[in-house]
mmCIF file of C-alpha atoms and ligand atoms in Angstrom:
data_model
loop_
_atom_site.group_PDB
_atom_site.id
_atom_site.type_symbol
_atom_site.label_atom_id
_atom_site.label_comp_id
_atom_site.label_asym_id
_atom_site.label_seq_id
_atom_site.Cartn_x
_atom_site.Cartn_y
_atom_site.Cartn_z
ATOM 1 C CA MET A 266 -14.052 2.329 18.652
ATOM 2 C CA THR A 267 -14.081 -1.177 17.196
ATOM 3 C CA HIS A 268 -11.948 -4.044 18.435
ATOM 4 C CA ASP A 269 -10.005 -4.229 15.150
ATOM 5 C CA ARG A 270 -9.236 -0.526 15.127
ATOM 6 C CA ARG A 271 -8.175 -0.628 18.788
ATOM 7 C CA ASN A 272 -5.813 -3.513 18.026
ATOM 8 C CA PHE A 273 -4.424 -1.561 15.102
ATOM 9 C CA LEU A 274 -3.619 1.410 17.288
ATOM 10 C CA LYS A 275 -1.988 -0.868 19.835
ATOM 11 C CA VAL A 276 0.159 -2.387 17.103
ATOM 12 C CA PHE A 277 1.317 1.084 16.204
ATOM 13 C CA GLY A 278 1.982 2.002 19.836
ATOM 14 C CA LEU A 279 -0.555 4.792 19.881
ATOM 15 C CA SER A 280 -2.678 5.783 22.859
ATOM 16 C CA VAL A 281 -6.347 5.019 22.430
ATOM 17 C CA GLY A 282 -8.676 7.759 23.563
ATOM 18 C CA ILE A 283 -6.359 10.745 23.167
ATOM 19 C CA ILE A 284 -8.333 13.203 21.074
ATOM 20 C CA ALA A 285 -6.547 16.542 21.284
ATOM 21 C CA THR A 286 -3.480 17.945 22.992
ATOM 22 C CA GLU A 287 -5.504 20.464 25.017
ATOM 23 C CA VAL A 288 -7.057 17.680 27.130
ATOM 24 C CA LEU A 289 -3.622 16.250 28.015
ATOM 25 C CA SER A 290 -1.470 16.992 31.022
ATOM 26 C CA PRO A 291 1.835 18.778 30.275
ATOM 27 C CA ALA A 292 3.704 15.493 30.859
ATOM 28 C CA GLN A 293 1.455 13.680 28.376
ATOM 29 C CA GLN A 294 1.939 16.451 25.846
ATOM 30 C CA ARG A 295 5.715 16.197 26.224
ATOM 31 C CA ALA A 296 5.502 12.425 25.772
ATOM 32 C CA ILE A 297 3.579 12.822 22.528
ATOM 33 C CA ALA A 298 5.850 15.582 21.222
ATOM 34 C CA LYS A 299 8.883 13.379 21.780
ATOM 35 C CA PRO A 300 8.761 10.564 19.227
ATOM 36 C CA SER A 301 8.680 7.100 20.728
ATOM 37 C CA THR A 302 11.768 5.013 20.112
ATOM 38 C CA THR A 303 10.439 1.985 21.933
ATOM 39 C CA ALA A 304 7.183 1.042 20.141
ATOM 40 C CA ARG A 305 7.706 -1.709 17.581
ATOM 41 C CA LYS A 306 8.074 -0.172 14.143
ATOM 42 C CA ILE A 307 6.222 -1.761 11.264
ATOM 43 C CA LEU A 308 7.862 -2.803 8.001
ATOM 44 C CA VAL A 309 5.650 -2.792 4.906
ATOM 45 C CA ALA A 310 7.302 -4.423 1.887
ATOM 46 C CA HIS A 311 6.456 -2.111 -1.021
ATOM 47 C CA ARG A 312 5.267 -4.238 -3.969
ATOM 48 C CA GLY A 313 7.163 -7.050 -2.174
ATOM 49 C CA ALA A 314 10.947 -6.866 -1.945
ATOM 50 C CA SER A 315 10.790 -4.873 -5.164
ATOM 51 C CA ALA A 316 14.394 -3.648 -5.124
ATOM 52 C CA TYR A 317 15.524 -7.232 -5.718
ATOM 53 C CA ALA A 318 12.733 -8.992 -7.611
ATOM 54 C CA PRO A 319 10.070 -7.866 -10.086
ATOM 55 C CA GLU A 320 7.384 -5.898 -8.266
ATOM 56 C CA HIS A 321 4.095 -7.666 -7.512
ATOM 57 C CA THR A 322 5.203 -11.188 -8.332
ATOM 58 C CA LEU A 323 5.131 -14.151 -5.972
ATOM 59 C CA GLU A 324 8.941 -14.098 -6.196
ATOM 60 C CA SER A 325 8.983 -10.551 -4.826
ATOM 61 C CA TYR A 326 6.456 -11.368 -2.085
ATOM 62 C CA SER A 327 8.371 -14.521 -1.051
ATOM 63 C CA LEU A 328 11.577 -12.563 -0.727
ATOM 64 C CA ALA A 329 9.806 -9.932 1.382
ATOM 65 C CA LEU A 330 8.702 -12.696 3.764
ATOM 66 C CA LYS A 331 12.266 -14.017 3.951
ATOM 67 C CA GLN A 332 13.383 -10.483 4.751
ATOM 68 C CA ASN A 333 10.953 -10.398 7.693
ATOM 69 C CA ALA A 334 8.344 -7.982 6.397
ATOM 70 C CA ASP A 335 5.511 -7.324 8.838
ATOM 71 C CA TYR A 336 3.162 -6.610 5.928
ATOM 72 C CA VAL A 337 3.386 -7.283 2.181
ATOM 73 C CA GLU A 338 1.736 -4.670 -0.044
ATOM 74 C CA GLN A 339 -0.616 -5.470 -2.947
ATOM 75 C CA ASP A 340 -1.769 -2.827 -5.451
ATOM 76 C CA LEU A 341 -5.046 -4.096 -6.896
ATOM 77 C CA GLN A 342 -6.395 -4.038 -10.460
ATOM 78 C CA ILE A 343 -9.407 -5.848 -11.987
ATOM 79 C CA THR A 344 -9.457 -8.101 -15.045
ATOM 80 C CA ARG A 345 -12.211 -8.153 -17.667
ATOM 81 C CA ASP A 346 -13.715 -11.180 -15.914
ATOM 82 C CA SER A 347 -13.743 -9.421 -12.512
ATOM 83 C CA GLU A 348 -10.709 -11.047 -10.909
ATOM 84 C CA LEU A 349 -8.545 -9.005 -8.550
ATOM 85 C CA ILE A 350 -4.898 -9.121 -9.539
ATOM 86 C CA CYS A 351 -1.785 -7.523 -8.028
ATOM 87 C CA LEU A 352 -0.287 -4.905 -10.326
ATOM 88 C CA HIS A 353 0.682 -1.283 -9.797
ATOM 89 C CA ASP A 354 -0.381 0.186 -13.140
ATOM 90 C CA LEU A 355 -3.795 0.274 -14.781
ATOM 91 C CA THR A 356 -2.037 -1.070 -17.864
ATOM 92 C CA LEU A 357 0.207 -4.040 -18.543
ATOM 93 C CA GLU A 358 2.945 -2.744 -20.825
ATOM 94 C CA ARG A 359 5.487 -1.490 -18.256
ATOM 95 C CA THR A 360 5.894 -4.722 -16.322
ATOM 96 C CA THR A 361 4.906 -7.496 -18.747
ATOM 97 C CA ASN A 362 5.488 -8.575 -22.355
ATOM 98 C CA VAL A 363 1.859 -7.880 -23.309
ATOM 99 C CA LYS A 364 2.977 -6.016 -26.466
ATOM 100 C CA ASP A 365 4.591 -9.207 -27.777
ATOM 101 C CA ILE A 366 1.797 -11.591 -26.824
ATOM 102 C CA PHE A 367 -1.219 -9.417 -27.695
ATOM 103 C CA PRO A 368 0.210 -6.816 -30.128
ATOM 104 C CA SER A 369 -3.143 -5.521 -31.373
ATOM 105 C CA ARG A 370 -5.081 -5.383 -28.088
ATOM 106 C CA PHE A 371 -4.267 -1.786 -27.175
ATOM 107 C CA ARG A 372 -6.346 1.363 -26.813
ATOM 108 C CA GLU A 373 -4.963 4.565 -28.282
ATOM 109 C CA GLU A 374 -4.906 7.618 -26.044
ATOM 110 C CA LEU A 375 -3.808 11.187 -26.553
ATOM 111 C CA VAL A 376 -1.241 12.196 -23.895
ATOM 112 C CA ASP A 377 0.338 15.667 -24.219
ATOM 113 C CA ASP A 378 -0.568 15.723 -27.942
ATOM 114 C CA LYS A 379 1.093 12.337 -28.454
ATOM 115 C CA THR A 380 -0.809 9.199 -29.331
ATOM 116 C CA MET A 381 0.023 6.439 -26.851
ATOM 117 C CA ARG A 382 -0.861 2.748 -26.960
ATOM 118 C CA ARG A 383 -2.181 1.277 -23.706
ATOM 119 C CA TRP A 384 -2.939 -2.341 -22.818
ATOM 120 C CA TYR A 385 -5.511 -2.015 -20.008
ATOM 121 C CA VAL A 386 -5.850 -4.795 -17.422
ATOM 122 C CA SER A 387 -9.639 -4.494 -17.626
ATOM 123 C CA ASP A 388 -9.546 -5.398 -21.356
ATOM 124 C CA PHE A 389 -7.971 -8.824 -20.622
ATOM 125 C CA THR A 390 -9.257 -11.955 -18.915
ATOM 126 C CA LEU A 391 -7.274 -13.532 -16.117
ATOM 127 C CA ARG A 392 -6.488 -16.454 -18.399
ATOM 128 C CA GLU A 393 -4.922 -14.049 -20.895
ATOM 129 C CA ILE A 394 -2.967 -12.168 -18.242
ATOM 130 C CA LYS A 395 -1.603 -15.446 -16.905
ATOM 131 C CA GLN A 396 0.121 -15.979 -20.282
ATOM 132 C CA LEU A 397 2.284 -12.892 -19.730
ATOM 133 C CA ASP A 398 5.869 -12.817 -18.511
ATOM 134 C CA ALA A 399 6.031 -10.368 -15.603
ATOM 135 C CA GLY A 400 9.684 -11.008 -14.743
ATOM 136 C CA SER A 401 11.957 -10.436 -17.766
ATOM 137 C CA TRP A 402 11.538 -6.636 -17.813
ATOM 138 C CA PHE A 403 13.280 -6.617 -14.412
ATOM 139 C CA ASP A 404 15.940 -9.260 -15.011
ATOM 140 C CA VAL A 405 16.135 -12.229 -17.366
ATOM 141 C CA LYS A 406 16.661 -14.505 -14.362
ATOM 142 C CA PHE A 407 12.993 -13.871 -13.441
ATOM 143 C CA LYS A 408 11.710 -14.870 -16.890
ATOM 144 C CA GLY A 409 8.381 -16.656 -16.550
ATOM 145 C CA ALA A 410 7.240 -14.926 -13.357
ATOM 146 C CA ARG A 411 3.476 -14.352 -13.524
ATOM 147 C CA VAL A 412 1.104 -11.594 -12.462
ATOM 148 C CA PRO A 413 -0.436 -12.950 -9.245
ATOM 149 C CA THR A 414 -4.092 -12.892 -8.342
ATOM 150 C CA PHE A 415 -4.984 -11.387 -4.989
ATOM 151 C CA GLN A 416 -5.993 -14.887 -3.917
ATOM 152 C CA GLU A 417 -2.504 -16.186 -4.721
ATOM 153 C CA ALA A 418 -1.004 -13.350 -2.682
ATOM 154 C CA ILE A 419 -3.274 -14.263 0.250
ATOM 155 C CA ASP A 420 -2.323 -17.938 -0.020
ATOM 156 C CA LEU A 421 1.369 -17.091 0.029
ATOM 157 C CA VAL A 422 1.372 -14.470 2.769
ATOM 158 C CA ARG A 423 -1.302 -15.646 5.207
ATOM 159 C CA GLY A 424 0.024 -16.804 8.556
ATOM 160 C CA LYS A 425 3.471 -15.375 7.805
ATOM 161 C CA ALA A 426 2.812 -11.629 7.607
ATOM 162 C CA GLY A 427 0.014 -9.112 7.131
ATOM 163 C CA LEU A 428 -1.617 -8.042 3.875
ATOM 164 C CA TYR A 429 -1.726 -4.380 2.860
ATOM 165 C CA PRO A 430 -3.993 -4.121 -0.223
ATOM 166 C CA GLU A 431 -4.500 -0.788 -2.005
ATOM 167 C CA THR A 432 -7.666 0.034 -3.935
ATOM 168 C CA LYS A 433 -5.977 1.456 -7.039
ATOM 169 C CA ALA A 434 -7.949 3.899 -9.217
ATOM 170 C CA PRO A 435 -11.312 2.580 -7.935
ATOM 171 C CA GLU A 436 -13.146 5.417 -9.671
ATOM 172 C CA VAL A 437 -11.745 4.363 -13.072
ATOM 173 C CA TYR A 438 -12.953 0.814 -12.455
ATOM 174 C CA GLY A 439 -16.285 2.184 -11.198
ATOM 175 C CA LYS A 440 -16.836 3.900 -14.548
ATOM 176 C CA ARG A 441 -16.221 0.537 -16.249
ATOM 177 C CA GLY A 442 -18.844 -1.196 -14.123
ATOM 178 C CA PHE A 443 -16.603 -2.786 -11.471
ATOM 179 C CA ASN A 444 -16.927 -2.415 -7.705
ATOM 180 C CA MET A 445 -13.368 -2.746 -6.428
ATOM 181 C CA GLU A 446 -14.178 -2.278 -2.755
ATOM 182 C CA ARG A 447 -16.834 -4.980 -2.807
ATOM 183 C CA LEU A 448 -14.555 -7.397 -4.661
ATOM 184 C CA LEU A 449 -11.832 -6.778 -2.080
ATOM 185 C CA LEU A 450 -14.082 -7.303 0.931
ATOM 186 C CA ASP A 451 -15.637 -10.397 -0.665
ATOM 187 C CA ALA A 452 -12.147 -11.872 -1.143
ATOM 188 C CA LEU A 453 -11.164 -11.101 2.446
ATOM 189 C CA ARG A 454 -14.433 -12.496 3.786
ATOM 190 C CA LYS A 455 -14.067 -15.679 1.738
ATOM 191 C CA ASN A 456 -10.618 -16.143 3.318
ATOM 192 C CA ARG A 457 -11.897 -15.219 6.801
ATOM 193 C CA LEU A 458 -9.525 -12.304 6.916
ATOM 194 C CA ASP A 459 -12.123 -9.686 7.755
ATOM 195 C CA SER A 460 -12.274 -10.553 11.458
ATOM 196 C CA SER A 461 -10.087 -9.641 14.409
ATOM 197 C CA ARG A 462 -9.523 -13.361 15.099
ATOM 198 C CA ALA A 463 -7.768 -13.822 11.758
ATOM 199 C CA ALA A 464 -5.906 -10.563 12.328
ATOM 200 C CA ARG A 465 -3.692 -12.141 14.956
ATOM 201 C CA HIS A 466 -1.891 -14.202 12.302
ATOM 202 C CA THR A 467 -2.644 -12.264 9.150
ATOM 203 C CA PRO A 468 -3.616 -8.681 9.916
ATOM 204 C CA VAL A 469 -5.054 -6.695 7.026
ATOM 205 C CA ILE A 470 -4.844 -2.946 6.478
ATOM 206 C CA ILE A 471 -6.580 -1.389 3.466
ATOM 207 C CA GLN A 472 -5.031 1.714 1.893
ATOM 208 C CA SER A 473 -6.139 4.127 -0.829
ATOM 209 C CA PHE A 474 -5.396 7.516 -2.331
ATOM 210 C CA SER A 475 -9.154 7.800 -2.742
ATOM 211 C CA PRO A 476 -10.970 9.121 0.356
ATOM 212 C CA GLU A 477 -14.241 8.142 -1.349
ATOM 213 C CA SER A 478 -13.041 4.556 -1.547
ATOM 214 C CA LEU A 479 -12.206 4.493 2.173
ATOM 215 C CA ARG A 480 -15.490 6.204 3.076
ATOM 216 C CA LYS A 481 -17.347 3.584 1.070
ATOM 217 C CA LEU A 482 -15.460 0.749 2.784
ATOM 218 C CA SER A 483 -16.173 2.008 6.283
ATOM 219 C CA GLY A 484 -19.624 3.444 5.504
ATOM 220 C CA ALA A 485 -21.823 1.539 3.063
ATOM 221 C CA LEU A 486 -19.720 -1.628 3.184
ATOM 222 C CA LYS A 487 -19.235 -1.462 6.968
ATOM 223 C CA THR A 488 -15.765 -2.954 7.171
ATOM 224 C CA LYS A 489 -14.147 -2.969 10.591
ATOM 225 C CA LEU A 490 -10.667 -3.368 9.140
ATOM 226 C CA PRO A 491 -8.194 -0.511 9.622
ATOM 227 C CA LEU A 492 -8.084 1.946 6.715
ATOM 228 C CA VAL A 493 -5.177 4.209 5.774
ATOM 229 C CA LEU A 494 -5.360 7.319 3.591
ATOM 230 C CA LEU A 495 -2.471 7.803 1.151
ATOM 231 C CA VAL A 496 -1.537 11.439 0.562
ATOM 232 C CA GLY A 497 0.474 12.326 -2.537
ATOM 233 C CA GLU A 498 2.655 15.346 -3.172
ATOM 234 C CA GLU A 499 0.066 16.848 -5.553
ATOM 235 C CA ASN A 500 -2.496 17.684 -2.885
ATOM 236 C CA PRO A 501 -1.051 17.779 0.655
ATOM 237 C CA ALA A 502 -2.970 20.881 1.734
ATOM 238 C CA ARG A 503 -6.244 18.972 1.511
ATOM 239 C CA TRP A 504 -5.330 16.503 4.292
ATOM 240 C CA LEU A 505 -2.121 17.479 6.083
ATOM 241 C CA THR A 506 -3.545 20.362 8.095
ATOM 242 C CA ALA A 507 -5.266 20.379 11.492
ATOM 243 C CA THR A 508 -8.647 20.463 9.725
ATOM 244 C CA GLY A 509 -7.692 17.845 7.150
ATOM 245 C CA LEU A 510 -6.332 15.441 9.749
ATOM 246 C CA ALA A 511 -9.440 15.834 11.895
ATOM 247 C CA GLU A 512 -11.589 15.049 8.843
ATOM 248 C CA ALA A 513 -9.427 12.033 7.946
ATOM 249 C CA LYS A 514 -9.859 10.771 11.497
ATOM 250 C CA GLY A 515 -13.554 10.359 10.658
ATOM 251 C CA PHE A 516 -12.903 7.494 8.258
ATOM 252 C CA THR A 517 -9.303 6.263 8.700
ATOM 253 C CA SER A 518 -6.965 4.844 11.312
ATOM 254 C CA GLY A 519 -3.912 6.454 9.805
ATOM 255 C CA ILE A 520 -2.304 8.566 7.131
ATOM 256 C CA ALA A 521 0.367 7.476 4.655
ATOM 257 C CA PRO A 522 1.964 10.570 3.138
ATOM 258 C CA ALA A 523 4.754 10.791 0.576
ATOM 259 C CA LYS A 524 7.863 10.992 2.754
ATOM 260 C CA ALA A 525 8.817 14.488 1.519
ATOM 261 C CA LEU A 526 5.647 15.877 3.105
ATOM 262 C CA LEU A 527 6.536 14.879 6.654
ATOM 263 C CA ASP A 528 7.999 16.795 9.553
ATOM 264 C CA THR A 529 7.908 16.288 13.321
ATOM 265 C CA ASN A 530 5.012 18.670 13.744
ATOM 266 C CA LEU A 531 2.830 16.702 11.366
ATOM 267 C CA VAL A 532 3.682 13.410 13.074
ATOM 268 C CA THR A 533 2.852 14.955 16.467
ATOM 269 C CA GLN A 534 -0.464 16.333 15.223
ATOM 270 C CA ALA A 535 -1.476 13.016 13.670
ATOM 271 C CA HIS A 536 -0.532 11.079 16.800
ATOM 272 C CA ALA A 537 -2.464 13.506 18.995
ATOM 273 C CA LEU A 538 -5.552 12.514 17.010
ATOM 274 C CA GLY A 539 -4.735 8.809 17.344
ATOM 275 C CA LEU A 540 -3.765 8.501 13.666
ATOM 276 C CA SER A 541 -0.807 6.319 12.731
ATOM 277 C CA VAL A 542 1.774 7.671 10.250
ATOM 278 C CA THR A 543 3.236 5.453 7.498
ATOM 279 C CA PRO A 544 5.265 7.343 4.873
ATOM 280 C CA TYR A 545 6.202 5.989 1.431
ATOM 281 C CA THR A 546 8.501 5.023 -0.335
ATOM 282 C CA PHE A 547 12.031 4.237 0.903
ATOM 283 C CA ARG A 548 14.395 2.733 -1.659
ATOM 284 C CA SER A 549 18.135 2.279 -1.918
ATOM 285 C CA ARG A 550 18.223 3.783 -5.426
ATOM 286 C CA ASN A 551 16.921 7.157 -4.204
ATOM 287 C CA THR A 552 17.943 8.317 -0.742
ATOM 288 C CA GLY A 553 18.020 12.105 -1.221
ATOM 289 C CA ARG A 554 20.211 13.830 1.352
ATOM 290 C CA PHE A 555 20.895 10.564 3.188
ATOM 291 C CA LYS A 556 23.934 8.417 2.485
ATOM 292 C CA THR A 557 22.045 5.143 2.754
ATOM 293 C CA VAL A 558 18.410 4.097 2.793
ATOM 294 C CA ASN A 559 19.067 2.462 6.151
ATOM 295 C CA GLN A 560 19.976 5.871 7.605
ATOM 296 C CA GLU A 561 17.029 7.515 5.886
ATOM 297 C CA MET A 562 14.554 4.992 7.312
ATOM 298 C CA SER A 563 16.159 5.319 10.750
ATOM 299 C CA TYR A 564 15.670 9.105 10.669
ATOM 300 C CA TYR A 565 11.980 8.824 9.837
ATOM 301 C CA LEU A 566 11.314 6.021 12.328
ATOM 302 C CA TYR A 567 13.326 7.149 15.327
ATOM 303 C CA ASP A 568 13.812 10.913 14.904
ATOM 304 C CA LEU A 569 10.527 11.932 13.298
ATOM 305 C CA GLY A 570 8.724 9.109 15.113
ATOM 306 C CA VAL A 571 6.647 7.558 12.318
ATOM 307 C CA ASP A 572 5.022 4.237 13.164
ATOM 308 C CA ALA A 573 5.694 2.297 9.974
ATOM 309 C CA LEU A 574 6.947 2.801 6.430
ATOM 310 C CA PHE A 575 6.821 1.367 2.930
ATOM 311 C CA THR A 576 10.158 0.205 1.532
ATOM 312 C CA ASP A 577 11.467 -1.609 -1.558
ATOM 313 C CA ASN A 578 14.364 -2.842 0.632
ATOM 314 C CA PRO A 579 12.892 -4.815 3.534
ATOM 315 C CA ASP A 580 16.319 -6.268 4.396
ATOM 316 C CA LEU A 581 17.622 -2.774 5.197
ATOM 317 C CA PHE A 582 14.774 -1.805 7.571
ATOM 318 C CA PRO A 583 16.388 -0.697 10.858
ATOM 319 C CA ARG A 584 14.861 -2.436 13.866
ATOM 320 C CA ALA A 585 16.801 0.007 16.068
ATOM 321 C CA PRO A 586 18.209 3.501 15.411
ATOM 322 C CA VAL A 587 21.361 3.671 13.263
ATOM 323 C CA ASP A 588 23.922 6.504 12.988
HETATM 324 O O1 G3P B 1156 0.824 2.570 -1.282
HETATM 325 C C1 G3P B 1156 2.003 3.185 -0.841
HETATM 326 C C2 G3P B 1156 2.725 3.565 -2.057
HETATM 327 O O2 G3P B 1156 2.818 2.372 -2.763
HETATM 328 C C3 G3P B 1156 1.963 4.575 -2.840
HETATM 329 O O3 G3P B 1156 2.497 4.747 -4.075
HETATM 330 O O4 G3P B 1156 2.259 4.575 -6.465
HETATM 331 O O5 G3P B 1156 3.712 2.969 -5.261
HETATM 332 O O6 G3P B 1156 1.257 2.787 -5.083
HETATM 333 P P1 G3P B 1156 2.431 3.709 -5.267
HETATM 334 CA CA1 CA B 1157 0.779 1.199 -3.413
#
């Protein structure tokens, strides 16, 4: 096990070297089955403090830092001139005024028999994207906020919290001739964030829904950084079984499932393999059966025993159990 991965497991309060419950003493098995309430829980600011400021803007990231995020998340996309930028969608129209600034630069697509107009990031240069307003859609008080580059996110966050970049739709970019994983590692290397030394002040965890992307990062590209596999509600059976978790263990340090997929048994199984568990996404505007998002996060952290979570509301992250 590499130094970086060992540090990562320590951060998440997991025991290094525990492979399966059958090699544990009964006391150790009981300890694993009972979720830890003492290990420090990790707060990942989802798209920044995105409940309060437009997602993936420097304004949202700054607020997340003020709200004591341990990590700030960046979803990555690639511009026509190969720059990594922070944006959730492959296209610009939901979170910017691209339709007003570049009204004719769309591609038409057929979606459910309807023709849709899409303004793809990869059809625009960084210079063009920097002309867009990425704040007004959220609230007029954020008018003029810009889409940040990954480098700008690094410059803002480094030394204050960790970075949690996601390779977003890497296969789509691959078909268009881009190598997202290489661009990401090059950026981290250039900033000296690919070593365990840097990790003390600015740890980096790479996440993806794409197992191929993570396999490429740890295999061909040989990164030693911790990797986390996102698991969506569409395909839980592929990864959230004893076999799936054991396979994931081959190329990740942890799993990050949609929160609805989690139960104590799954957390116990993942921990027994040394995998961290980081569910997504906790937000005050959607708390399901819980009265508040604070209570919901507390349940997942201290009752189910997850190690970390993604939230739009970093200020409401419970550092101790709440009733
Ligand atoms: O990366 C964790 C969570 O952000 C996954 O969902 O769609 O918000 O990127 P999404
Ligand atoms: Ca994400």
